[in-house]
Structure formats: structure tokens, C-alpha cells
Short mmCIF file of C-alpha atoms in Angstrom, two decimals:
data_model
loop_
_atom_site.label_atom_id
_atom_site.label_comp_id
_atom_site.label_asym_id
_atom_site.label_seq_id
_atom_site.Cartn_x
_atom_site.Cartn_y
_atom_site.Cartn_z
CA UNK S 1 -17.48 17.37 3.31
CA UNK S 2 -14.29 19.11 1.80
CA UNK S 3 -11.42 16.39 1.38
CA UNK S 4 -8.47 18.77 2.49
CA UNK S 5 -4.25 17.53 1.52
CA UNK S 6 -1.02 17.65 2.62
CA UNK S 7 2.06 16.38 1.43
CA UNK S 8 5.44 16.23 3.38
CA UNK S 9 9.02 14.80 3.72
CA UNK S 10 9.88 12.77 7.04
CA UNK S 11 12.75 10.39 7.79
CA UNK S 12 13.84 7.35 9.95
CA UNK S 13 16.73 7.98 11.64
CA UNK S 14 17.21 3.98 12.62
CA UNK S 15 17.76 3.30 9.07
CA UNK S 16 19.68 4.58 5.69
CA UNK S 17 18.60 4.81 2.29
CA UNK S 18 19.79 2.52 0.33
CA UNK S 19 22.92 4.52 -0.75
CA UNK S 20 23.86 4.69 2.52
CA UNK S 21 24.48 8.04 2.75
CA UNK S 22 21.25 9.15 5.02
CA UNK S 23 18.36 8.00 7.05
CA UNK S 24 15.60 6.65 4.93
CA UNK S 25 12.93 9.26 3.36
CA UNK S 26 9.38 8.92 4.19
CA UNK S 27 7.77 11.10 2.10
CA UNK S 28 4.18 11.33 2.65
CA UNK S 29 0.81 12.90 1.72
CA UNK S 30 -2.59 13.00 3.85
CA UNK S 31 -6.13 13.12 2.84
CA UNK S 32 -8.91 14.57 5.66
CA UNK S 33 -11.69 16.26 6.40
CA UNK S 34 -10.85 19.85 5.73
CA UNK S 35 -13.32 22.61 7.90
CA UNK S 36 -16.39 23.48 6.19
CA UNK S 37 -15.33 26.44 4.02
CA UNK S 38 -12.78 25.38 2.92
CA UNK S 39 -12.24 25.16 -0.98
CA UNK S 40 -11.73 22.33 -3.15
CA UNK S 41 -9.88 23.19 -6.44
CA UNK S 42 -8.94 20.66 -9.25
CA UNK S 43 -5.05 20.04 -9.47
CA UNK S 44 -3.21 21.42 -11.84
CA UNK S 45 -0.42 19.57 -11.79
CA UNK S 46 0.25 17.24 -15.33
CA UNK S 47 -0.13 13.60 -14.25
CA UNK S 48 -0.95 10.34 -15.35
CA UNK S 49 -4.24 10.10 -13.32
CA UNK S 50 -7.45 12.15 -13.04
CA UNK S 51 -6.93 13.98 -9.61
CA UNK S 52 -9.44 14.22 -7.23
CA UNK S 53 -10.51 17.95 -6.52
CA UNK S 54 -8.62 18.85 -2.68
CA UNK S 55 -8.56 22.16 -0.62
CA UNK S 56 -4.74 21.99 -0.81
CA UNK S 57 -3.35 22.65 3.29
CA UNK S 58 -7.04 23.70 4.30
CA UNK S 59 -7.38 23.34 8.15
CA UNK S 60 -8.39 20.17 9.39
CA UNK S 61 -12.16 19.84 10.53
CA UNK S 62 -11.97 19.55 14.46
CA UNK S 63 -14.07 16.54 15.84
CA UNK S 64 -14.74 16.21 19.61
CA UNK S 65 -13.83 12.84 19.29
CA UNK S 66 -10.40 11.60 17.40
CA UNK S 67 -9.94 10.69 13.75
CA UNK S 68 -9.43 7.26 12.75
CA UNK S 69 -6.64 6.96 10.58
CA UNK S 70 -5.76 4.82 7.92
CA UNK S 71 -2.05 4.10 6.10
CA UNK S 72 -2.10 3.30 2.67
CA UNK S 73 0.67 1.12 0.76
CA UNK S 74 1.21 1.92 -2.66
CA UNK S 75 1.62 -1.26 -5.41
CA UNK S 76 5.16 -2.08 -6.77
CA UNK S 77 6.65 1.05 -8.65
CA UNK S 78 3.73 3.22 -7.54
CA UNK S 79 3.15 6.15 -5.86
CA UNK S 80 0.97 7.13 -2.55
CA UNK S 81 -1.22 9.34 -5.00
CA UNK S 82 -1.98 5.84 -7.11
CA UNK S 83 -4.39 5.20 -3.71
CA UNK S 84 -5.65 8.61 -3.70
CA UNK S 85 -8.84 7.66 -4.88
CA UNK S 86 -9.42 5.62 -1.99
CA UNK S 87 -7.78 7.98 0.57
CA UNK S 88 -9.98 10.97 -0.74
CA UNK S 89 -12.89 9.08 -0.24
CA UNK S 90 -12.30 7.80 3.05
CA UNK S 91 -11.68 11.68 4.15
CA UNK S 92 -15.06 12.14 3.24
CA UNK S 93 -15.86 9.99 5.11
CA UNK S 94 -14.62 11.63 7.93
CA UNK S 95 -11.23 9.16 7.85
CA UNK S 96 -8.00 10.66 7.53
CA UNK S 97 -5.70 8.37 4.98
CA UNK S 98 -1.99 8.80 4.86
CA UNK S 99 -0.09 7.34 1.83
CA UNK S 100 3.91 7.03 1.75
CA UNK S 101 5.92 6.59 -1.32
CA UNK S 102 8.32 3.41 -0.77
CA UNK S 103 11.92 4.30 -1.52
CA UNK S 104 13.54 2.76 -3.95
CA UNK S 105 10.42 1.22 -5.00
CA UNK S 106 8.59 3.90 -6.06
CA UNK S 107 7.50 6.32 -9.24
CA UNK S 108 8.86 9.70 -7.45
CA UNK S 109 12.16 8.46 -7.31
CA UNK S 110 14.86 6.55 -9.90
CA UNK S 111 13.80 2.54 -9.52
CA UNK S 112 16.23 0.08 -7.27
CA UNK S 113 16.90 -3.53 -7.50
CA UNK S 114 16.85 -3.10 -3.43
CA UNK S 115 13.62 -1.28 -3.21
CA UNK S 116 11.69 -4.27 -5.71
CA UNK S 117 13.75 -6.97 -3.43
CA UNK S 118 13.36 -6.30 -0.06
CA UNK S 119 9.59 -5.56 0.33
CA UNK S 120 10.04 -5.87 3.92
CA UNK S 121 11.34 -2.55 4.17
CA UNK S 122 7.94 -1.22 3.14
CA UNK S 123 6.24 -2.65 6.22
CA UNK S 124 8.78 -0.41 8.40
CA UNK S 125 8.04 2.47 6.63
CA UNK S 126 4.25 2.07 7.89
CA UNK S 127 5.68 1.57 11.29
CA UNK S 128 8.60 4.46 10.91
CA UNK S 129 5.66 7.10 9.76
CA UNK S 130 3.71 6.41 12.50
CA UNK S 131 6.48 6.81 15.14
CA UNK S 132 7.04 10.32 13.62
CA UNK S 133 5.25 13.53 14.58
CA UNK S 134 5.83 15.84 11.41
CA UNK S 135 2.73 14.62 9.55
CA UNK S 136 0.44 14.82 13.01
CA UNK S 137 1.95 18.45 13.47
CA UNK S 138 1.19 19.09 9.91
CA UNK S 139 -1.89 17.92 10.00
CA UNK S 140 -3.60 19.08 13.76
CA UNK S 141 -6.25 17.37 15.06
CA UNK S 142 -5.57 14.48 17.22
CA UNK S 143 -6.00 10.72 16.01
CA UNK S 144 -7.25 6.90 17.11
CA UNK S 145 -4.55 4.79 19.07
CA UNK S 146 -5.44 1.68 17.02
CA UNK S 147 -4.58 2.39 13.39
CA UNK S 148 -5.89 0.37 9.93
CA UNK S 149 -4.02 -0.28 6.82
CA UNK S 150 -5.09 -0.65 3.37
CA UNK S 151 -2.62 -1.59 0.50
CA UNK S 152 -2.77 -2.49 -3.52
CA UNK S 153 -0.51 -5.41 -4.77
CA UNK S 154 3.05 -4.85 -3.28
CA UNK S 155 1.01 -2.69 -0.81
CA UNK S 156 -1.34 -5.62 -0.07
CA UNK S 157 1.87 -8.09 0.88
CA UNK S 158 3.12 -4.76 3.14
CA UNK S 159 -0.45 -4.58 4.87
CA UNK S 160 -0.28 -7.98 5.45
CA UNK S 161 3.50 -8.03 7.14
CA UNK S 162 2.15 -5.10 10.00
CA UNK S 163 -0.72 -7.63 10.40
CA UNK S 164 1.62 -10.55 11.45
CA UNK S 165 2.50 -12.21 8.20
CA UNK S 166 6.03 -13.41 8.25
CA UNK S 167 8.60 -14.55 5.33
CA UNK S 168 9.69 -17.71 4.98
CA UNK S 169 11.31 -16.77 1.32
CA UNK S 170 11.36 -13.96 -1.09
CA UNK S 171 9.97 -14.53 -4.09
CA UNK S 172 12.71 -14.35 -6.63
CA UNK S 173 15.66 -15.86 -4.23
CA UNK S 174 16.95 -18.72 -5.49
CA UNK S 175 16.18 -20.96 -2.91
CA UNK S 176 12.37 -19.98 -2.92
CA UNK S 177 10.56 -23.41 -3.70
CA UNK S 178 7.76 -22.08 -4.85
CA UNK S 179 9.32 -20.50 -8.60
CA UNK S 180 8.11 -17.32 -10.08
CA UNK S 181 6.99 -17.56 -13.30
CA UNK S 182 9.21 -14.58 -14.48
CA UNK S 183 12.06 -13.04 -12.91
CA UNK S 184 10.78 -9.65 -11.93
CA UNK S 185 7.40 -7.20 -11.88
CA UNK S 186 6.87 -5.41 -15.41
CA UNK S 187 8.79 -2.22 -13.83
CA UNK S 188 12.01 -4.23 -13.44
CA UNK S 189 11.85 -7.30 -15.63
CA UNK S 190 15.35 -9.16 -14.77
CA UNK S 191 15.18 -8.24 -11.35
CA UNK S 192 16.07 -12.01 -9.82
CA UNK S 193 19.67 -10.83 -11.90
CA UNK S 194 20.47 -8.62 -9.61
CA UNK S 195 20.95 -10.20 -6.19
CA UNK S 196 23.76 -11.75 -6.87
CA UNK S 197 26.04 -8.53 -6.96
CA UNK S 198 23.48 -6.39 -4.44
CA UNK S 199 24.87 -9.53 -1.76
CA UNK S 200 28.32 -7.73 -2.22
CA UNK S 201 26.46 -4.29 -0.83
CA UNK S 202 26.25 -4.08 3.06
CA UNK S 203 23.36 -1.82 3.05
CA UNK S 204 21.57 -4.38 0.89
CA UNK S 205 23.21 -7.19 2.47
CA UNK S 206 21.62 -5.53 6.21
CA UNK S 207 18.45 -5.72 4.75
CA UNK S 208 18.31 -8.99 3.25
CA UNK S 209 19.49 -10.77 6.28
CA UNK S 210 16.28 -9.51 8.14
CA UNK S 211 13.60 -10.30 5.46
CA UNK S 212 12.54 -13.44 8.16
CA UNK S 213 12.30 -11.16 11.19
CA UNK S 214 8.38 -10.10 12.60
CA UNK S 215 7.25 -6.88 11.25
CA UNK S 216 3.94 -6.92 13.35
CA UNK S 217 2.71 -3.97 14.30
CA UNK S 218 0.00 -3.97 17.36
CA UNK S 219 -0.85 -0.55 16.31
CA UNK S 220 -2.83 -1.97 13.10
CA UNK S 221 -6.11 -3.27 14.10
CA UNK S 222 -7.25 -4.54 10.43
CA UNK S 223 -6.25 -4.85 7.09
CA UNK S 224 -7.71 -4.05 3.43
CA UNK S 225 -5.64 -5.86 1.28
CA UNK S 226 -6.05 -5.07 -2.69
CA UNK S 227 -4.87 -7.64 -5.81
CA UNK S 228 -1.98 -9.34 -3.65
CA UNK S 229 0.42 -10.92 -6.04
CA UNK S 230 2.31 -14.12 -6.19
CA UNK S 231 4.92 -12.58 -3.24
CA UNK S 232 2.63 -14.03 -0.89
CA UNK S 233 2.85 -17.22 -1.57
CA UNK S 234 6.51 -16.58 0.36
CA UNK S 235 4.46 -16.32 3.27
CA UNK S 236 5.01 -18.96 6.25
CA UNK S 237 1.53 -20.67 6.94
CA UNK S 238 2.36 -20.35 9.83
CA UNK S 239 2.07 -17.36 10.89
CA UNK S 240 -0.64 -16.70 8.75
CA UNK S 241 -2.41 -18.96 10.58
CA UNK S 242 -1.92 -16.93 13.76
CA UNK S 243 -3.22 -13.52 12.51
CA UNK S 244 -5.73 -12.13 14.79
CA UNK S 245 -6.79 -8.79 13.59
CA UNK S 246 -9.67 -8.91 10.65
CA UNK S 247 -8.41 -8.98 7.18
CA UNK S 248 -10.45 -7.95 4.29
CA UNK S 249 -9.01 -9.68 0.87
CA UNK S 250 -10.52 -7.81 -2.66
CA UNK S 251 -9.39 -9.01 -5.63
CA UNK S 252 -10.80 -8.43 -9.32
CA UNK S 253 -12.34 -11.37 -11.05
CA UNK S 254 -10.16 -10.68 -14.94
CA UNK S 255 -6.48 -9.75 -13.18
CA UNK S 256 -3.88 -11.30 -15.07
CA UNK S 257 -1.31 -10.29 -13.06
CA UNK S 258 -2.30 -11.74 -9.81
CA UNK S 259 -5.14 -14.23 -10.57
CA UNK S 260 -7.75 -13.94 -7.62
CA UNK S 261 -8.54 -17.26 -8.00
CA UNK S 262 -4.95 -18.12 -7.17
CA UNK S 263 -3.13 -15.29 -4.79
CA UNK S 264 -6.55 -14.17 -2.77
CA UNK S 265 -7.70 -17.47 -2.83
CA UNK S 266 -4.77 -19.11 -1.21
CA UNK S 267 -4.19 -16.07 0.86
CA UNK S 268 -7.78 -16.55 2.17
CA UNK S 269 -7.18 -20.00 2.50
CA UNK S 270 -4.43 -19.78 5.14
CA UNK S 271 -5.65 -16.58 6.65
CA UNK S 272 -8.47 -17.94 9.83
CA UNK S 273 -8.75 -14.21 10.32
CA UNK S 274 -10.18 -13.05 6.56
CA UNK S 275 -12.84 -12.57 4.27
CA UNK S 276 -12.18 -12.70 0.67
CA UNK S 277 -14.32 -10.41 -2.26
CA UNK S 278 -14.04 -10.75 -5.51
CA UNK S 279 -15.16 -8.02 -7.73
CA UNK S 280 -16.99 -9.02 -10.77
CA UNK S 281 -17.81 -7.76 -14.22
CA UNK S 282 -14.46 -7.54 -15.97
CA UNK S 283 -12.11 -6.24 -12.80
CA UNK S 284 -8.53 -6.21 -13.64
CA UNK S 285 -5.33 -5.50 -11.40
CA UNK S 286 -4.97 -2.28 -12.72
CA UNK S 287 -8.76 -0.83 -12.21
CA UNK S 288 -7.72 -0.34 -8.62
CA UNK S 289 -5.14 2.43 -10.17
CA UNK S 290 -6.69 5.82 -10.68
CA UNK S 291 -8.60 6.74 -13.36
CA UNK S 292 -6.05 7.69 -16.77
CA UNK S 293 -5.56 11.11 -18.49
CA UNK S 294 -5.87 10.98 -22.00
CA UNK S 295 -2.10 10.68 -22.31
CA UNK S 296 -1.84 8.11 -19.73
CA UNK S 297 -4.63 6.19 -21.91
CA UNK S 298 -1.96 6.77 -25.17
CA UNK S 299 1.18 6.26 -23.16
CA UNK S 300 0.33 3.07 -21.33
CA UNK S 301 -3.43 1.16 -22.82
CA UNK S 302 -2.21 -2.00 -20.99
CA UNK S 303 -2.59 -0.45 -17.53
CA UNK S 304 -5.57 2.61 -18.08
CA UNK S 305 -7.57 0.65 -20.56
CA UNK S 306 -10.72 -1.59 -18.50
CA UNK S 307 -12.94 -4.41 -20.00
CA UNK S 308 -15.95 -3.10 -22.50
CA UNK S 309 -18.76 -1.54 -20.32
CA UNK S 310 -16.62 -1.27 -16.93
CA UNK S 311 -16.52 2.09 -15.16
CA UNK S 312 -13.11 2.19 -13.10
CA UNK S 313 -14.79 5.36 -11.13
CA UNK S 314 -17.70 2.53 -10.15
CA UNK S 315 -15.35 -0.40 -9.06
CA UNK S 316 -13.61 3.15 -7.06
CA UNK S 317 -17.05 3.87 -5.52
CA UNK S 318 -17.84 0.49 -4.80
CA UNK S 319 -14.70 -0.67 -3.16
CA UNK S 320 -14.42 2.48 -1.02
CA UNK S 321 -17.82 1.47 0.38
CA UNK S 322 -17.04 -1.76 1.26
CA UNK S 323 -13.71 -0.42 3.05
CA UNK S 324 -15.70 2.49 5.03
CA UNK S 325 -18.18 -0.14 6.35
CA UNK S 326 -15.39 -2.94 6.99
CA UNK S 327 -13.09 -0.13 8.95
CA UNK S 328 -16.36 1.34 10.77
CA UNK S 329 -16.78 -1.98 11.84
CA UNK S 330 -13.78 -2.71 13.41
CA UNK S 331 -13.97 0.69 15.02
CA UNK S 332 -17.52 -0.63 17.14
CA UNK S 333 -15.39 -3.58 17.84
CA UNK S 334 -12.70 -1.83 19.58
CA UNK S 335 -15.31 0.29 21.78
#
């Protein structure tokens, strides 16, 4: 089936960026079944990752019934094309997969302190998108009621906030019991530094003072949820506890970054409502990025380089298996 893609620019009016001087940019692109002729072509864009091959703004493939659709959260300084591996498979699988690029906290934009602080925005930017009807114009076709989320490390903390998750502290405030073990993500390494003059910033200050509010969306019937990091132990058990929907918890069994044995375990722990998978044979936090370019593999080894003998394409394969069958699954569920 041709995996047809769409990129666009939307906006929520209920909040600003974090200058303040607009509503906040949603900037999206879609993955779905494209009609029968249409034409894949590699990209030819220069990038860090090995592109899938897309019929770029081919027609969507009309289904009598409609498509179920699935949001995709991007990891901490990322981009929605860092997932597009998993959102060009699910299109072939007759899904379609939208992906959003996080302000502030993303690659397609200059960094914030703001963006890598208040995570919570991210969840609302899943909600915001959905409430929006540029990308379904774009797009055609009609789509499911009941929506599914998948998300990668920062992504994974966002797919669990729409699922009911709630926090009870962020992880590098200072009254956060449970301490990080460094004081901000590889992308921004002093990050804890800069709260105390972003408190002086209303449009900062807004956000901060809701981190503790209920991002639940009903909308989201299950969650994938990729490598979560330590930001979830910020989590209230609480509410984790009262999760209903099915959540599906993958993590690698060499990450570094966000031990599986620690931050899916305990997530698994206090989550009635999951499953937990860990991937074996030498899968790090990074293998669930795309696979590298030869300058991405010269630029940055630490991310693009995998254990001896480990195919990232075959962890790719693999895990978008397991997500088709667990989303299909929920789908006979709802019927």
C-alpha cells in the first residue's frame, strides 16, 4: 500500500507561544494510506535520518469505513519525523499517524528552557491538534472517534498525561523529592538553572502554575509508550493507579538513558492498566530514533551507533508489529 504525507502549520488560539506574542504553533505532518497509484519517491531533502520513501500530498485511499488514527509524541528535542518510521508503517497498515513538533522543545525550532520544563504543554498540543480541522481538511477521508497515542521518551511521559497520568512534581523543581541525577536532558544540560529567572516570566509563570492540573483526554483510547525517562517518576501514584484505557510500555533492554529496568519497570508497576516489553539483544534509547545518514553516524556516534550485530531497521519492524496488533486490538474492543 503507498504510505502518502502531508505536512502543515496549525495553531491554538487558547494559548501563546512562549514569547507571548501569538497563539501556540502546531505544526504537524501525517502519514496514510495514499490511493493505489499513487507514487512513492525517496526524499530528497538532507537530513539526519534515512527517510522513508512517501507519495508526497498523494490523495488519501477512501475506505468505506473510517481510519483509525494515531498521534505521535516526539522525544525531548526531537522532531515528529524522529517517529516517522513508526507512523509510515502504521499507514501501511492502513492507520493514519499524525506527528506534531513540540514548541519550544523541539529540533525545527531554536531550544527553550520553557519548552524542556513544562512538558505538560505537550499533552495539550495532542489535545489542541485534534480540536483543529486543518490537518482533517488536508488530509480528506473521515476518521475513528476514539483516537490512540504513541510517544518516545518525553513523548512517552506526554502519552501517558492524555491517558490520565497526573503531576505531582516536575522533575528538576526544587522541591521534587525524588532528585535527578543531573540537572537537565543532554539537549539542555543546566536546565534546573533556569527556573529561577523563567518564574519572573508570566507566560512561563501561566504555565508552571498548571503543571498539577488533569490533562486527560477521553478521546485517547490506549497508549504506546516508548523508553519513558526518569520524568515519570513525578507522576502521582495515584492517578496512575486509576488509568483505565490499555497501556502498552516498550523499553530496550541496554538504554542508559532511561534504564527499563528502572523507569518501565516502576511505570508498570503503578500502572493496573499496562503491559510492559522489553526488547532484547542490545536495545538502546536511541534505536527507537530513525535509522542515521552517514553524516548523522559522523556527527553524532553516541545516538546513531547500535550494539554489534543489532539491526535498528529490525527493532523498527518488530516494534511496529507489536503496536499494529496492540492498536487493532483495542479497536475489536471498542466494537
Amino acid at each position: 500500500m503507498p504510505v502518502g504525507f502531508r505536512q502543515g502549520l496549525s495553531f491554538d488560539a487558547n494559548r501563546t507561544n512562549w514569547d507571548g506574542t501569538g497563539p501556540r504553533p502546531l505544526a504537524w505532518s501525517a502519514w496514510y494510506p495514499a490511493v493505489d497509484e499513487a507514487i512513492e519517491v525517496p526524499s530528497s531533502t538532507p537530513s539526519w535520518f534515512k527517510h522513508q520513501t512517501v507519495a508526497l500530498g498523494a490523495p488519501i485511499k477512501l475506505s468505506p469505513n473510517p481510519r483509525p488514527l494515531v498521534l505521535l509524541s516526539h522525544g525531548s528535542g526531537g522532531v515528529a519525523a524522529g517517529l516517522e518510521w513508526l507512523g509510515h508503517r502504521l499507514a501501511q497498515s492502513g492507520f493514519v499517524a499524525l506527528g506534531v513538533n513540540h514548541h519550544g522543545h523541539t529540533g525545527s525550532e531554536p531550544y527553550r528552557p520553557e519548552g524542556f520544563l513544562c512538558l505538560w504543554e505537550r499533552a495539550s498540543d495532542l489535545s489542541a491538534l485534534l480540536d483543529t480541522d486543518d490537518w482533517k481538511e488536508a488530509l480528506g477521508g473521515t476518521f475513528e472517534n476514539h483516537v490512540y497515542v504513541a510517544g518516545f521518551s518525553a513523548g512517552a511521559y506526554t502519552a501517558m498525561l492524555v491517558s490520565g497520568a497526573r503531576v505531582a512534581y516536575s522533575q528538576f523543581e526544587p522541591d521534587n523529592p525524588q532528585k535527578s541525577p543531573i540537572r537537565g536532558p543532554r539537549e539542555f544540560p543546566d536546565l534546573a538553572d533556569h527556573i529561577p529567572s523563567l518564574l519572573q516570566n508570566g507566560t512561563f509563570l501561566e504555565s508552571w502554575n498548571r503543571r498539577r492540573n488533569s490533562f486527560k483526554d477521553d478521546r485517547f483510547k490506549t497508549a504506546l509508550v516508548i523508553a519513558p525517562g526518569r520524568s515519570v517518576f513525578g507522576f502521582t501514584e495515584e492517578s496512575l493507579e486509576q488509568i483505565k484505557i490499555p497501556v502498552h510500555i516498550i523499553g530496550g533492554d541496554a538504554d542508559t538513558i532511561a534504564p527499563a529496568t528502572e523507569c518501565c519497570s516502576w511505570l508498570h508497576n503503578k500502572t493496573r492498566s499496562s503491559s510492559l516489553d522489553i526488547m532484547q539483544g542490545g536495545v538502546g534509547h536511541y534505536t527507537f530514533l530513525p535509522e542515521p545518514t552517514l553524516e548523522s553516524m559522523e556527527a553524532e556516534p553516541e545516538i546513531f551507533r547500535d550494539a554489534a550485530g543489532l539491526g535498528r531497521k529490525s527493532v523498527h519492524d518488530q516494534l511496529a508489529r507489536k503496536a499494529v496488533a496492540f492498536f487493532n486490538a483495542c479497536r475489536r474492543n471498542q466494537d
